[in-house]
mmCIF file of C-alpha atoms in Angstrom:
data_model
loop_
_atom_site.group_PDB
_atom_site.id
_atom_site.type_symbol
_atom_site.label_atom_id
_atom_site.label_comp_id
_atom_site.label_asym_id
_atom_site.label_seq_id
_atom_site.Cartn_x
_atom_site.Cartn_y
_atom_site.Cartn_z
ATOM 1 C CA MET A 1 60.472 41.136 87.293
ATOM 2 C CA SER A 2 60.818 41.821 91.193
ATOM 3 C CA LYS A 3 59.299 45.145 92.121
ATOM 4 C CA GLU A 4 61.139 47.327 94.493
ATOM 5 C CA ILE A 5 59.107 48.429 97.196
ATOM 6 C CA VAL A 6 60.566 51.018 99.758
ATOM 7 C CA ILE A 7 58.761 51.879 103.200
ATOM 8 C CA LEU A 8 60.074 54.932 104.907
ATOM 9 C CA GLY A 9 59.159 54.620 108.624
ATOM 10 C CA ALA A 10 58.541 51.592 111.094
ATOM 11 C CA GLY A 11 55.887 52.572 113.407
ATOM 12 C CA TYR A 12 52.068 51.021 113.494
ATOM 13 C CA ALA A 13 51.416 52.114 109.604
ATOM 14 C CA GLY A 14 54.630 51.129 108.746
ATOM 15 C CA VAL A 15 55.027 47.801 110.230
ATOM 16 C CA LEU A 16 51.554 46.761 109.145
ATOM 17 C CA THR A 17 52.148 47.987 105.574
ATOM 18 C CA ALA A 18 55.243 45.674 105.392
ATOM 19 C CA LEU A 19 53.437 42.622 106.883
ATOM 20 C CA THR A 20 50.366 42.835 104.928
ATOM 21 C CA ALA A 21 52.511 43.576 101.977
ATOM 22 C CA ARG A 22 54.448 40.134 102.587
ATOM 23 C CA LYS A 23 51.548 38.382 103.029
ATOM 24 C CA TYR A 24 50.067 38.838 99.181
ATOM 25 C CA LEU A 25 53.513 39.571 97.500
ATOM 26 C CA SER A 26 56.099 36.856 97.776
ATOM 27 C CA ALA A 27 60.242 37.661 97.531
ATOM 28 C CA ASP A 28 60.244 36.865 94.045
ATOM 29 C CA GLU A 29 57.796 39.541 93.073
ATOM 30 C CA ALA A 30 58.664 42.363 95.378
ATOM 31 C CA LYS A 31 61.792 43.175 97.240
ATOM 32 C CA ILE A 32 60.287 45.078 100.618
ATOM 33 C CA THR A 33 62.630 47.204 101.879
ATOM 34 C CA VAL A 34 61.544 49.105 105.591
ATOM 35 C CA VAL A 35 63.787 52.059 106.719
ATOM 36 C CA ASN A 36 63.415 53.092 110.289
ATOM 37 C CA GLN A 37 65.595 55.405 112.513
ATOM 38 C CA PHE A 38 65.433 52.934 115.503
ATOM 39 C CA PRO A 39 66.336 48.864 115.490
ATOM 40 C CA THR A 40 62.932 48.599 117.321
ATOM 41 C CA HIS A 41 59.159 49.179 116.674
ATOM 42 C CA GLN A 42 58.098 51.156 119.546
ATOM 43 C CA ILE A 43 54.716 51.147 121.308
ATOM 44 C CA ILE A 44 53.999 54.942 120.952
ATOM 45 C CA THR A 45 50.580 54.733 123.055
ATOM 46 C CA GLU A 46 52.406 52.918 125.857
ATOM 47 C CA LEU A 47 55.593 55.505 126.331
ATOM 48 C CA HIS A 48 54.019 56.892 128.812
ATOM 49 C CA ARG A 49 54.098 53.839 131.738
ATOM 50 C CA LEU A 50 57.882 53.723 130.506
ATOM 51 C CA ALA A 51 58.355 57.311 131.372
ATOM 52 C CA GLY A 52 56.607 56.858 134.325
ATOM 53 C CA GLY A 53 58.827 53.744 134.956
ATOM 54 C CA THR A 54 55.889 51.322 135.364
ATOM 55 C CA ILE A 55 57.045 49.285 132.602
ATOM 56 C CA ALA A 56 60.697 48.042 131.236
ATOM 57 C CA GLU A 57 61.699 49.149 128.215
ATOM 58 C CA GLY A 58 61.344 45.591 126.216
ATOM 59 C CA ALA A 59 57.966 46.239 126.472
ATOM 60 C CA VAL A 60 57.680 49.038 124.158
ATOM 61 C CA ALA A 61 60.431 48.493 121.996
ATOM 62 C CA LEU A 62 60.243 45.891 120.173
ATOM 63 C CA PRO A 63 63.353 44.302 117.839
ATOM 64 C CA LEU A 64 61.999 44.789 113.912
ATOM 65 C CA LYS A 65 64.218 41.575 112.985
ATOM 66 C CA LYS A 66 62.310 39.812 115.096
ATOM 67 C CA ILE A 67 58.984 40.899 113.932
ATOM 68 C CA PHE A 68 60.156 40.561 110.178
ATOM 69 C CA LYS A 69 61.795 37.204 110.678
ATOM 70 C CA GLY A 70 61.402 34.671 107.883
ATOM 71 C CA LEU A 71 59.662 37.331 105.960
ATOM 72 C CA ASP A 72 62.407 38.244 103.331
ATOM 73 C CA ILE A 73 61.931 41.939 104.263
ATOM 74 C CA ASP A 74 65.381 44.062 104.369
ATOM 75 C CA LEU A 75 65.493 46.388 107.505
ATOM 76 C CA GLN A 76 67.932 49.633 107.241
ATOM 77 C CA ILE A 77 68.363 51.178 110.331
ATOM 78 C CA ALA A 78 68.924 54.892 109.473
ATOM 79 C CA LYS A 79 67.302 57.999 109.135
ATOM 80 C CA VAL A 80 65.745 59.409 106.013
ATOM 81 C CA THR A 81 67.732 62.532 105.174
ATOM 82 C CA LYS A 82 65.385 63.529 101.947
ATOM 83 C CA PHE A 83 63.379 61.681 99.234
ATOM 84 C CA ASN A 84 62.808 63.269 96.141
ATOM 85 C CA VAL A 85 59.389 61.658 94.332
ATOM 86 C CA ASP A 86 60.223 62.801 90.548
ATOM 87 C CA THR A 87 63.644 61.298 90.711
ATOM 88 C CA LYS A 88 62.357 58.451 93.004
ATOM 89 C CA LYS A 89 65.392 58.593 95.492
ATOM 90 C CA VAL A 90 65.477 58.279 99.221
ATOM 91 C CA ASP A 91 68.635 59.464 101.096
ATOM 92 C CA LEU A 92 69.640 58.243 104.391
ATOM 93 C CA ASP A 93 72.119 59.518 107.148
ATOM 94 C CA THR A 94 74.382 56.416 106.118
ATOM 95 C CA GLY A 95 75.524 58.003 102.828
ATOM 96 C CA TYR A 96 72.751 55.442 101.095
ATOM 97 C CA THR A 97 70.627 55.921 98.238
ATOM 98 C CA LEU A 98 67.588 53.741 97.475
ATOM 99 C CA ASP A 99 65.857 53.591 94.414
ATOM 100 C CA TYR A 100 62.429 52.229 94.365
ATOM 101 C CA ASP A 101 59.412 51.377 91.897
ATOM 102 C CA THR A 102 56.720 51.863 94.703
ATOM 103 C CA LEU A 103 57.245 54.347 98.003
ATOM 104 C CA VAL A 104 55.462 54.133 101.269
ATOM 105 C CA VAL A 105 56.289 57.459 103.705
ATOM 106 C CA SER A 106 54.756 56.677 107.222
ATOM 107 C CA LEU A 107 57.056 58.897 108.721
ATOM 108 C CA GLY A 108 55.278 60.427 111.659
ATOM 109 C CA SER A 109 55.076 63.528 112.830
ATOM 110 C CA GLN A 110 56.963 65.757 115.424
ATOM 111 C CA THR A 111 56.014 67.664 118.251
ATOM 112 C CA GLY A 112 54.870 70.792 117.142
ATOM 113 C CA PHE A 113 55.901 74.032 119.289
ATOM 114 C CA PHE A 114 53.832 76.387 117.284
ATOM 115 C CA GLY A 115 56.177 79.181 117.519
ATOM 116 C CA ILE A 116 56.226 79.635 121.461
ATOM 117 C CA PRO A 117 59.812 81.532 122.432
ATOM 118 C CA GLY A 118 61.661 79.143 124.252
ATOM 119 C CA LEU A 119 59.510 76.196 124.336
ATOM 120 C CA GLU A 120 61.671 73.776 122.334
ATOM 121 C CA GLU A 121 64.782 74.557 124.144
ATOM 122 C CA ASN A 122 63.629 74.212 127.480
ATOM 123 C CA SER A 123 61.213 71.374 127.024
ATOM 124 C CA MET A 124 61.270 67.604 127.072
ATOM 125 C CA VAL A 125 59.239 65.879 124.438
ATOM 126 C CA LEU A 126 57.371 61.979 124.547
ATOM 127 C CA LYS A 127 57.941 60.443 121.098
ATOM 128 C CA SER A 128 60.636 57.891 121.354
ATOM 129 C CA VAL A 129 61.812 55.344 123.762
ATOM 130 C CA ASN A 130 64.709 57.410 124.173
ATOM 131 C CA ASP A 131 62.439 60.451 125.438
ATOM 132 C CA ALA A 132 60.595 58.040 127.474
ATOM 133 C CA ASN A 133 63.712 57.329 129.245
ATOM 134 C CA LYS A 134 65.278 60.634 129.380
ATOM 135 C CA ILE A 135 61.883 62.022 131.022
ATOM 136 C CA ASN A 136 62.088 59.073 134.100
ATOM 137 C CA ARG A 137 65.549 59.669 134.713
ATOM 138 C CA HIS A 138 65.392 63.205 134.595
ATOM 139 C CA ILE A 139 62.343 63.368 137.296
ATOM 140 C CA GLU A 140 64.249 61.119 139.265
ATOM 141 C CA ASP A 141 67.590 63.554 139.733
ATOM 142 C CA ARG A 142 65.014 66.372 140.083
ATOM 143 C CA ILE A 143 63.520 64.572 143.272
ATOM 144 C CA LYS A 144 66.947 63.485 144.555
ATOM 145 C CA ALA A 145 68.253 67.439 143.999
ATOM 146 C CA TYR A 146 65.205 68.229 145.908
ATOM 147 C CA ALA A 147 66.104 66.120 149.165
ATOM 148 C CA GLN A 148 69.147 68.198 149.068
ATOM 149 C CA THR A 149 68.492 71.628 147.901
ATOM 150 C CA LYS A 150 64.593 71.816 149.030
ATOM 151 C CA ASP A 151 64.654 74.190 146.192
ATOM 152 C CA GLU A 152 60.619 74.308 144.975
ATOM 153 C CA ALA A 153 62.046 74.095 141.089
ATOM 154 C CA ASP A 154 63.377 70.839 141.588
ATOM 155 C CA ALA A 155 59.626 69.709 143.214
ATOM 156 C CA THR A 156 58.069 71.006 140.580
ATOM 157 C CA ILE A 157 56.728 69.092 137.482
ATOM 158 C CA VAL A 158 55.225 70.815 134.454
ATOM 159 C CA ILE A 159 53.187 68.842 131.851
ATOM 160 C CA GLY A 160 52.010 71.285 128.636
ATOM 161 C CA GLY A 161 48.948 69.800 126.907
ATOM 162 C CA GLY A 162 46.228 67.867 128.656
ATOM 163 C CA GLY A 163 45.334 65.635 125.392
ATOM 164 C CA LEU A 164 46.104 61.612 125.718
ATOM 165 C CA THR A 165 49.737 61.911 126.146
ATOM 166 C CA GLY A 166 49.687 64.628 128.818
ATOM 167 C CA VAL A 167 47.193 63.073 130.941
ATOM 168 C CA GLU A 168 48.744 59.373 130.683
ATOM 169 C CA LEU A 169 51.892 60.330 131.770
ATOM 170 C CA VAL A 170 50.554 62.636 134.659
ATOM 171 C CA GLY A 171 48.958 59.410 135.829
ATOM 172 C CA GLU A 172 51.820 57.244 135.634
ATOM 173 C CA ILE A 173 53.881 59.914 137.487
ATOM 174 C CA VAL A 174 51.737 59.879 140.239
ATOM 175 C CA ASP A 175 51.294 56.501 140.298
ATOM 176 C CA ASN A 176 55.062 55.408 140.380
ATOM 177 C CA PHE A 177 56.704 58.406 141.968
ATOM 178 C CA PRO A 178 56.321 58.635 145.391
ATOM 179 C CA LYS A 179 57.837 55.305 145.381
ATOM 180 C CA ILE A 180 60.522 56.798 143.994
ATOM 181 C CA ALA A 181 60.605 60.035 146.415
ATOM 182 C CA ALA A 182 60.281 57.665 149.321
ATOM 183 C CA LYS A 183 63.772 55.997 148.081
ATOM 184 C CA HIS A 184 65.390 59.300 148.373
ATOM 185 C CA GLY A 185 63.700 60.477 151.602
ATOM 186 C CA VAL A 186 61.137 63.076 150.052
ATOM 187 C CA ASN A 187 57.685 62.894 150.961
ATOM 188 C CA PHE A 188 55.904 62.978 147.703
ATOM 189 C CA ALA A 189 53.286 65.293 148.865
ATOM 190 C CA ASP A 190 55.711 68.289 148.801
ATOM 191 C CA LEU A 191 56.181 67.906 144.933
ATOM 192 C CA LYS A 192 53.928 70.236 142.720
ATOM 193 C CA ILE A 193 52.120 68.253 139.817
ATOM 194 C CA LYS A 194 51.007 70.643 137.233
ATOM 195 C CA LEU A 195 49.106 70.058 133.808
ATOM 196 C CA VAL A 196 48.782 73.239 131.447
ATOM 197 C CA GLU A 197 46.398 72.879 128.991
ATOM 198 C CA ALA A 198 45.318 76.091 126.494
ATOM 199 C CA GLY A 199 41.905 74.932 125.678
ATOM 200 C CA PRO A 200 38.683 74.804 128.224
ATOM 201 C CA LYS A 201 39.181 71.265 129.328
ATOM 202 C CA ILE A 202 41.517 68.318 129.384
ATOM 203 C CA LEU A 203 40.612 64.887 126.989
ATOM 204 C CA PRO A 204 38.903 66.813 124.509
ATOM 205 C CA VAL A 205 38.050 63.700 122.644
ATOM 206 C CA LEU A 206 35.959 62.072 125.606
ATOM 207 C CA PRO A 207 32.748 63.220 127.057
ATOM 208 C CA ASP A 208 32.312 65.579 129.613
ATOM 209 C CA THR A 209 31.143 62.889 131.786
ATOM 210 C CA LEU A 210 34.611 60.868 131.362
ATOM 211 C CA ILE A 211 36.696 64.185 131.448
ATOM 212 C CA GLN A 212 35.387 65.117 135.140
ATOM 213 C CA ARG A 213 36.144 61.463 136.128
ATOM 214 C CA ALA A 214 39.641 61.809 135.065
ATOM 215 C CA THR A 215 39.989 65.142 136.372
ATOM 216 C CA GLU A 216 38.893 63.922 139.807
ATOM 217 C CA SER A 217 41.090 60.843 139.829
ATOM 218 C CA LEU A 218 43.963 62.616 139.015
ATOM 219 C CA ALA A 219 43.225 65.841 141.323
ATOM 220 C CA LYS A 220 43.036 63.271 144.485
ATOM 221 C CA ARG A 221 46.365 62.046 143.710
ATOM 222 C CA GLY A 222 47.943 65.297 143.716
ATOM 223 C CA VAL A 223 47.490 66.693 140.017
ATOM 224 C CA GLU A 224 47.030 70.626 139.350
ATOM 225 C CA PHE A 225 45.007 71.256 136.678
ATOM 226 C CA ILE A 226 45.311 74.854 134.755
ATOM 227 C CA THR A 227 42.985 74.900 131.774
ATOM 228 C CA GLY A 228 42.207 77.665 129.502
ATOM 229 C CA THR A 229 45.747 78.790 129.929
ATOM 230 C CA PRO A 230 48.165 78.865 127.128
ATOM 231 C CA VAL A 231 52.035 79.058 127.648
ATOM 232 C CA THR A 232 53.270 81.854 126.087
ATOM 233 C CA GLY A 233 57.244 81.975 126.187
ATOM 234 C CA VAL A 234 59.498 79.693 128.365
ATOM 235 C CA GLU A 235 62.781 81.260 129.704
ATOM 236 C CA GLY A 236 65.264 78.750 131.420
ATOM 237 C CA ASN A 237 63.295 77.375 133.929
ATOM 238 C CA VAL A 238 60.630 79.956 134.023
ATOM 239 C CA ILE A 239 57.376 78.688 131.822
ATOM 240 C CA ALA A 240 55.199 82.239 131.436
ATOM 241 C CA LEU A 241 51.316 81.622 131.262
ATOM 242 C CA LYS A 242 48.743 84.028 129.516
ATOM 243 C CA ASP A 243 46.825 85.922 132.551
ATOM 244 C CA ARG A 244 48.624 84.074 135.284
ATOM 245 C CA GLU A 245 52.082 84.253 137.106
ATOM 246 C CA PRO A 246 54.353 82.171 135.748
ATOM 247 C CA ILE A 247 55.553 78.981 137.012
ATOM 248 C CA VAL A 248 59.543 77.939 137.888
ATOM 249 C CA ALA A 249 59.758 74.599 137.598
ATOM 250 C CA ASN A 250 63.236 72.485 136.335
ATOM 251 C CA THR A 251 60.696 69.653 134.932
ATOM 252 C CA LEU A 252 58.646 70.668 131.704
ATOM 253 C CA VAL A 253 57.532 67.624 129.187
ATOM 254 C CA TRP A 254 55.745 68.833 126.333
ATOM 255 C CA THR A 255 52.883 67.088 124.582
ATOM 256 C CA GLY A 256 50.673 69.910 123.268
ATOM 257 C CA GLY A 257 50.408 69.060 119.726
ATOM 258 C CA VAL A 258 52.046 67.555 116.362
ATOM 259 C CA ALA A 259 53.606 69.373 113.337
ATOM 260 C CA PRO A 260 54.590 67.653 109.988
ATOM 261 C CA LEU A 261 57.773 66.847 109.048
ATOM 262 C CA PRO A 262 59.537 69.015 106.721
ATOM 263 C CA LEU A 263 60.999 66.352 104.428
ATOM 264 C CA VAL A 264 57.529 65.458 103.528
ATOM 265 C CA GLY A 265 56.445 69.275 102.173
ATOM 266 C CA GLU A 266 60.072 68.996 100.597
ATOM 267 C CA SER A 267 59.797 65.785 98.512
ATOM 268 C CA GLY A 268 57.743 67.039 95.613
ATOM 269 C CA LEU A 269 54.618 65.625 96.940
ATOM 270 C CA ALA A 270 51.247 67.527 96.887
ATOM 271 C CA ALA A 271 51.221 69.056 100.515
ATOM 272 C CA ASP A 272 48.647 70.857 102.271
ATOM 273 C CA ARG A 273 50.093 72.403 105.451
ATOM 274 C CA GLY A 274 53.268 70.198 105.260
ATOM 275 C CA LYS A 275 51.220 66.613 105.334
ATOM 276 C CA ALA A 276 51.108 64.962 102.012
ATOM 277 C CA THR A 277 47.504 65.105 100.408
ATOM 278 C CA ILE A 278 46.187 61.354 99.454
ATOM 279 C CA ASN A 279 43.290 59.845 97.494
ATOM 280 C CA GLU A 280 40.697 57.363 98.665
ATOM 281 C CA PHE A 281 43.444 54.494 98.075
ATOM 282 C CA LEU A 282 45.948 56.593 100.186
ATOM 283 C CA GLN A 283 48.247 57.217 96.957
ATOM 284 C CA SER A 284 49.481 60.524 96.970
ATOM 285 C CA THR A 285 47.284 62.971 95.087
ATOM 286 C CA SER A 286 50.183 63.941 93.042
ATOM 287 C CA HIS A 287 51.967 60.627 92.311
ATOM 288 C CA ASP A 288 50.260 57.345 92.405
ATOM 289 C CA ASP A 289 53.486 55.478 92.877
ATOM 290 C CA VAL A 290 53.724 56.529 96.419
ATOM 291 C CA PHE A 291 51.291 55.701 99.462
ATOM 292 C CA VAL A 292 51.099 58.074 102.369
ATOM 293 C CA ILE A 293 49.892 57.115 105.350
ATOM 294 C CA GLY A 294 49.640 57.816 109.362
ATOM 295 C CA ASP A 295 50.508 61.136 110.840
ATOM 296 C CA ALA A 296 52.610 61.802 107.732
ATOM 297 C CA SER A 297 49.198 62.349 105.290
ATOM 298 C CA VAL A 298 46.092 63.933 105.182
ATOM 299 C CA ALA A 299 43.162 62.977 103.412
ATOM 300 C CA LEU A 300 40.691 66.130 102.808
ATOM 301 C CA PRO A 301 37.050 66.071 101.916
ATOM 302 C CA ALA A 302 36.047 67.006 98.285
ATOM 303 C CA ASP A 303 33.794 70.026 99.776
ATOM 304 C CA GLY A 304 36.787 70.857 102.047
ATOM 305 C CA GLY A 305 36.683 71.092 105.784
ATOM 306 C CA ARG A 306 38.450 69.306 108.378
ATOM 307 C CA PRO A 307 40.758 66.198 107.584
ATOM 308 C CA LEU A 308 38.966 62.947 107.515
ATOM 309 C CA TYR A 309 40.926 60.905 109.742
ATOM 310 C CA ALA A 310 42.432 61.438 113.071
ATOM 311 C CA PRO A 311 45.784 60.786 113.888
ATOM 312 C CA THR A 312 45.856 58.317 115.874
ATOM 313 C CA ALA A 313 47.432 54.709 116.157
ATOM 314 C CA GLN A 314 44.253 53.180 115.309
ATOM 315 C CA VAL A 315 43.640 54.629 112.264
ATOM 316 C CA ALA A 316 47.544 54.502 111.085
ATOM 317 C CA TRP A 317 47.249 50.659 111.679
ATOM 318 C CA GLN A 318 44.263 50.404 109.160
ATOM 319 C CA MET A 319 45.893 52.415 106.625
ATOM 320 C CA GLY A 320 49.337 50.026 107.122
ATOM 321 C CA GLU A 321 46.811 46.771 106.436
ATOM 322 C CA CYS A 322 45.119 48.934 103.585
ATOM 323 C CA ALA A 323 48.054 50.324 102.183
ATOM 324 C CA GLY A 324 49.672 46.648 102.319
ATOM 325 C CA TYR A 325 46.786 45.070 100.177
ATOM 326 C CA ASN A 326 47.097 48.286 97.418
ATOM 327 C CA LEU A 327 50.730 47.543 96.860
ATOM 328 C CA PHE A 328 49.778 44.284 95.741
ATOM 329 C CA ALA A 329 46.448 45.082 93.932
ATOM 330 C CA GLN A 330 48.373 47.487 92.061
ATOM 331 C CA TYR A 331 51.389 45.313 91.266
ATOM 332 C CA LYS A 332 48.643 42.577 89.932
ATOM 333 C CA ASN A 333 46.423 45.284 87.943
ATOM 334 C CA GLN A 334 43.690 44.509 90.480
ATOM 335 C CA GLU A 335 41.402 46.462 91.938
ATOM 336 C CA MET A 336 42.283 48.428 95.318
ATOM 337 C CA LYS A 337 40.588 49.065 98.186
ATOM 338 C CA SER A 338 39.041 52.301 99.227
ATOM 339 C CA PHE A 339 39.982 53.303 102.515
ATOM 340 C CA SER A 340 37.836 53.938 105.792
ATOM 341 C CA ALA A 341 38.769 54.269 109.457
ATOM 342 C CA VAL A 342 36.462 52.136 111.895
ATOM 343 C CA ASN A 343 36.604 53.926 115.069
ATOM 344 C CA SER A 344 37.001 51.376 118.031
ATOM 345 C CA GLY A 345 36.927 53.714 120.407
ATOM 346 C CA THR A 346 39.183 56.134 122.678
ATOM 347 C CA LEU A 347 41.496 54.649 125.653
ATOM 348 C CA ALA A 348 43.002 56.965 128.601
ATOM 349 C CA SER A 349 45.028 55.441 131.489
ATOM 350 C CA LEU A 350 44.943 57.438 134.223
ATOM 351 C CA GLY A 351 47.821 55.031 136.170
ATOM 352 C CA ARG A 352 47.464 51.795 136.878
ATOM 353 C CA LYS A 353 44.644 52.485 139.190
ATOM 354 C CA ASP A 354 42.154 53.980 136.859
ATOM 355 C CA ALA A 355 41.196 54.646 133.469
ATOM 356 C CA VAL A 356 38.661 56.167 131.265
ATOM 357 C CA ALA A 357 37.170 55.089 127.453
ATOM 358 C CA THR A 358 34.639 55.024 125.122
ATOM 359 C CA ILE A 359 34.327 51.583 123.064
ATOM 360 C CA GLY A 360 32.579 51.377 119.623
ATOM 361 C CA ALA A 361 30.671 52.953 117.306
ATOM 362 C CA SER A 362 28.030 53.968 120.068
ATOM 363 C CA ASN A 363 30.862 55.172 122.244
ATOM 364 C CA THR A 364 29.566 53.730 125.191
ATOM 365 C CA GLU A 365 31.153 55.005 128.205
ATOM 366 C CA LEU A 366 33.832 52.752 130.862
ATOM 367 C CA LYS A 367 35.713 53.879 133.697
ATOM 368 C CA GLY A 368 37.771 52.651 136.386
ATOM 369 C CA LEU A 369 38.619 48.624 136.657
ATOM 370 C CA PRO A 370 36.670 48.092 133.062
ATOM 371 C CA ALA A 371 38.382 50.517 131.145
ATOM 372 C CA THR A 372 42.046 49.557 132.860
ATOM 373 C CA LEU A 373 40.956 46.389 131.049
ATOM 374 C CA MET A 374 40.104 47.396 128.042
ATOM 375 C CA LYS A 375 43.263 49.673 127.405
ATOM 376 C CA GLU A 376 45.186 46.412 128.741
ATOM 377 C CA ALA A 377 43.404 44.460 126.104
ATOM 378 C CA SER A 378 43.770 46.473 123.102
ATOM 379 C CA ASN A 379 47.709 46.401 123.613
ATOM 380 C CA ILE A 380 47.460 42.761 123.781
ATOM 381 C CA ARG A 381 45.463 42.563 120.440
ATOM 382 C CA TYR A 382 47.703 44.820 118.857
ATOM 383 C CA LEU A 383 51.046 42.295 119.609
ATOM 384 C CA THR A 384 49.086 39.543 119.036
ATOM 385 C CA HIS A 385 48.108 40.727 115.659
ATOM 386 C CA ILE A 386 51.630 41.763 114.591
ATOM 387 C CA LYS A 387 53.031 38.183 116.476
ATOM 388 C CA ALA A 388 54.863 40.211 118.831
ATOM 389 C CA LEU A 389 53.498 38.764 122.545
ATOM 390 C CA PHE A 390 57.015 38.546 123.474
ATOM 391 C CA GLY A 391 56.879 41.962 124.533
ATOM 392 C CA LEU A 392 54.258 41.103 127.261
ATOM 393 C CA ALA A 393 57.522 39.107 128.822
ATOM 394 C CA TYR A 394 59.048 42.744 130.089
#
């Protein structure tokens, strides 16, 4: 009897689950349905380049139909409005309801605003291709306006959050937007590019030597770093900062954190702080017919303490492959694989001219061209893995 497998989300974890499960399970053995709100698999780690205008949309938005071609995977382009793990039903915004035998939850996360007044209403985020395009258009529009108004608020761009997303975004902005400014008769040096970080330093996942290199590289290209300074509120275009004068800016992009999606915590799954708790096989700790992977899940050590896995693309990729195999193993009553993440390193682009990275378990440090090439190679490796090298044509 054919098994009904439903996979919610087609990010790194969801796509790899579907591809791996189909590798082991025939269409006669399992019907696989993937639900995703967009018709594309979006390369989230490259969205900063689309926002900065240095690549085309086709390079980061890969048609799911193309990725799943010939694999007998049913694709539902819809948003999940709710799912209930006790009734085993998934409701979609199309009005359709899915039933399942086994569910894979890989819905990712949402931007975290941490209760900061006015922040969500007055900022842009970078979580999707649509977000990236919006940021790109908005910044160019503000530059065009500044050419006429000379209003400093139009010339001020603030990035909130000094993690990988914020730093990589600001690197693309200072690399590409000088050309855009020149097109509109604006001297890019007149623009004020500010990165605000609540913690004491940017890129805290990297060694101090690479943090210094990144800071110096971007500062030379016009970025002002404001660290150790939380945003306390936003009212219109006025960004309030702790113990500092506010910044008036008509561009604010918030990359300062992530938060769980409410529908995961409301589904009936056992959860910790809104994320579904999972065992070593990536199953829900309360429902063994549900696998939860990527940012929607949390694996807690037996003796307490911090979560075992970071919410990164490489971990989501690895979780997807493990979950895909375990779907097969569960169906065949075979031994499932325990999940153990392998750290391949951390790569941070600083624009096309520079990058910093740590590579492998030994955390070998790279900077400059070698780090840039490693970043490119990492993306090509992923596209090769999912047979989507067509994305390189853009």
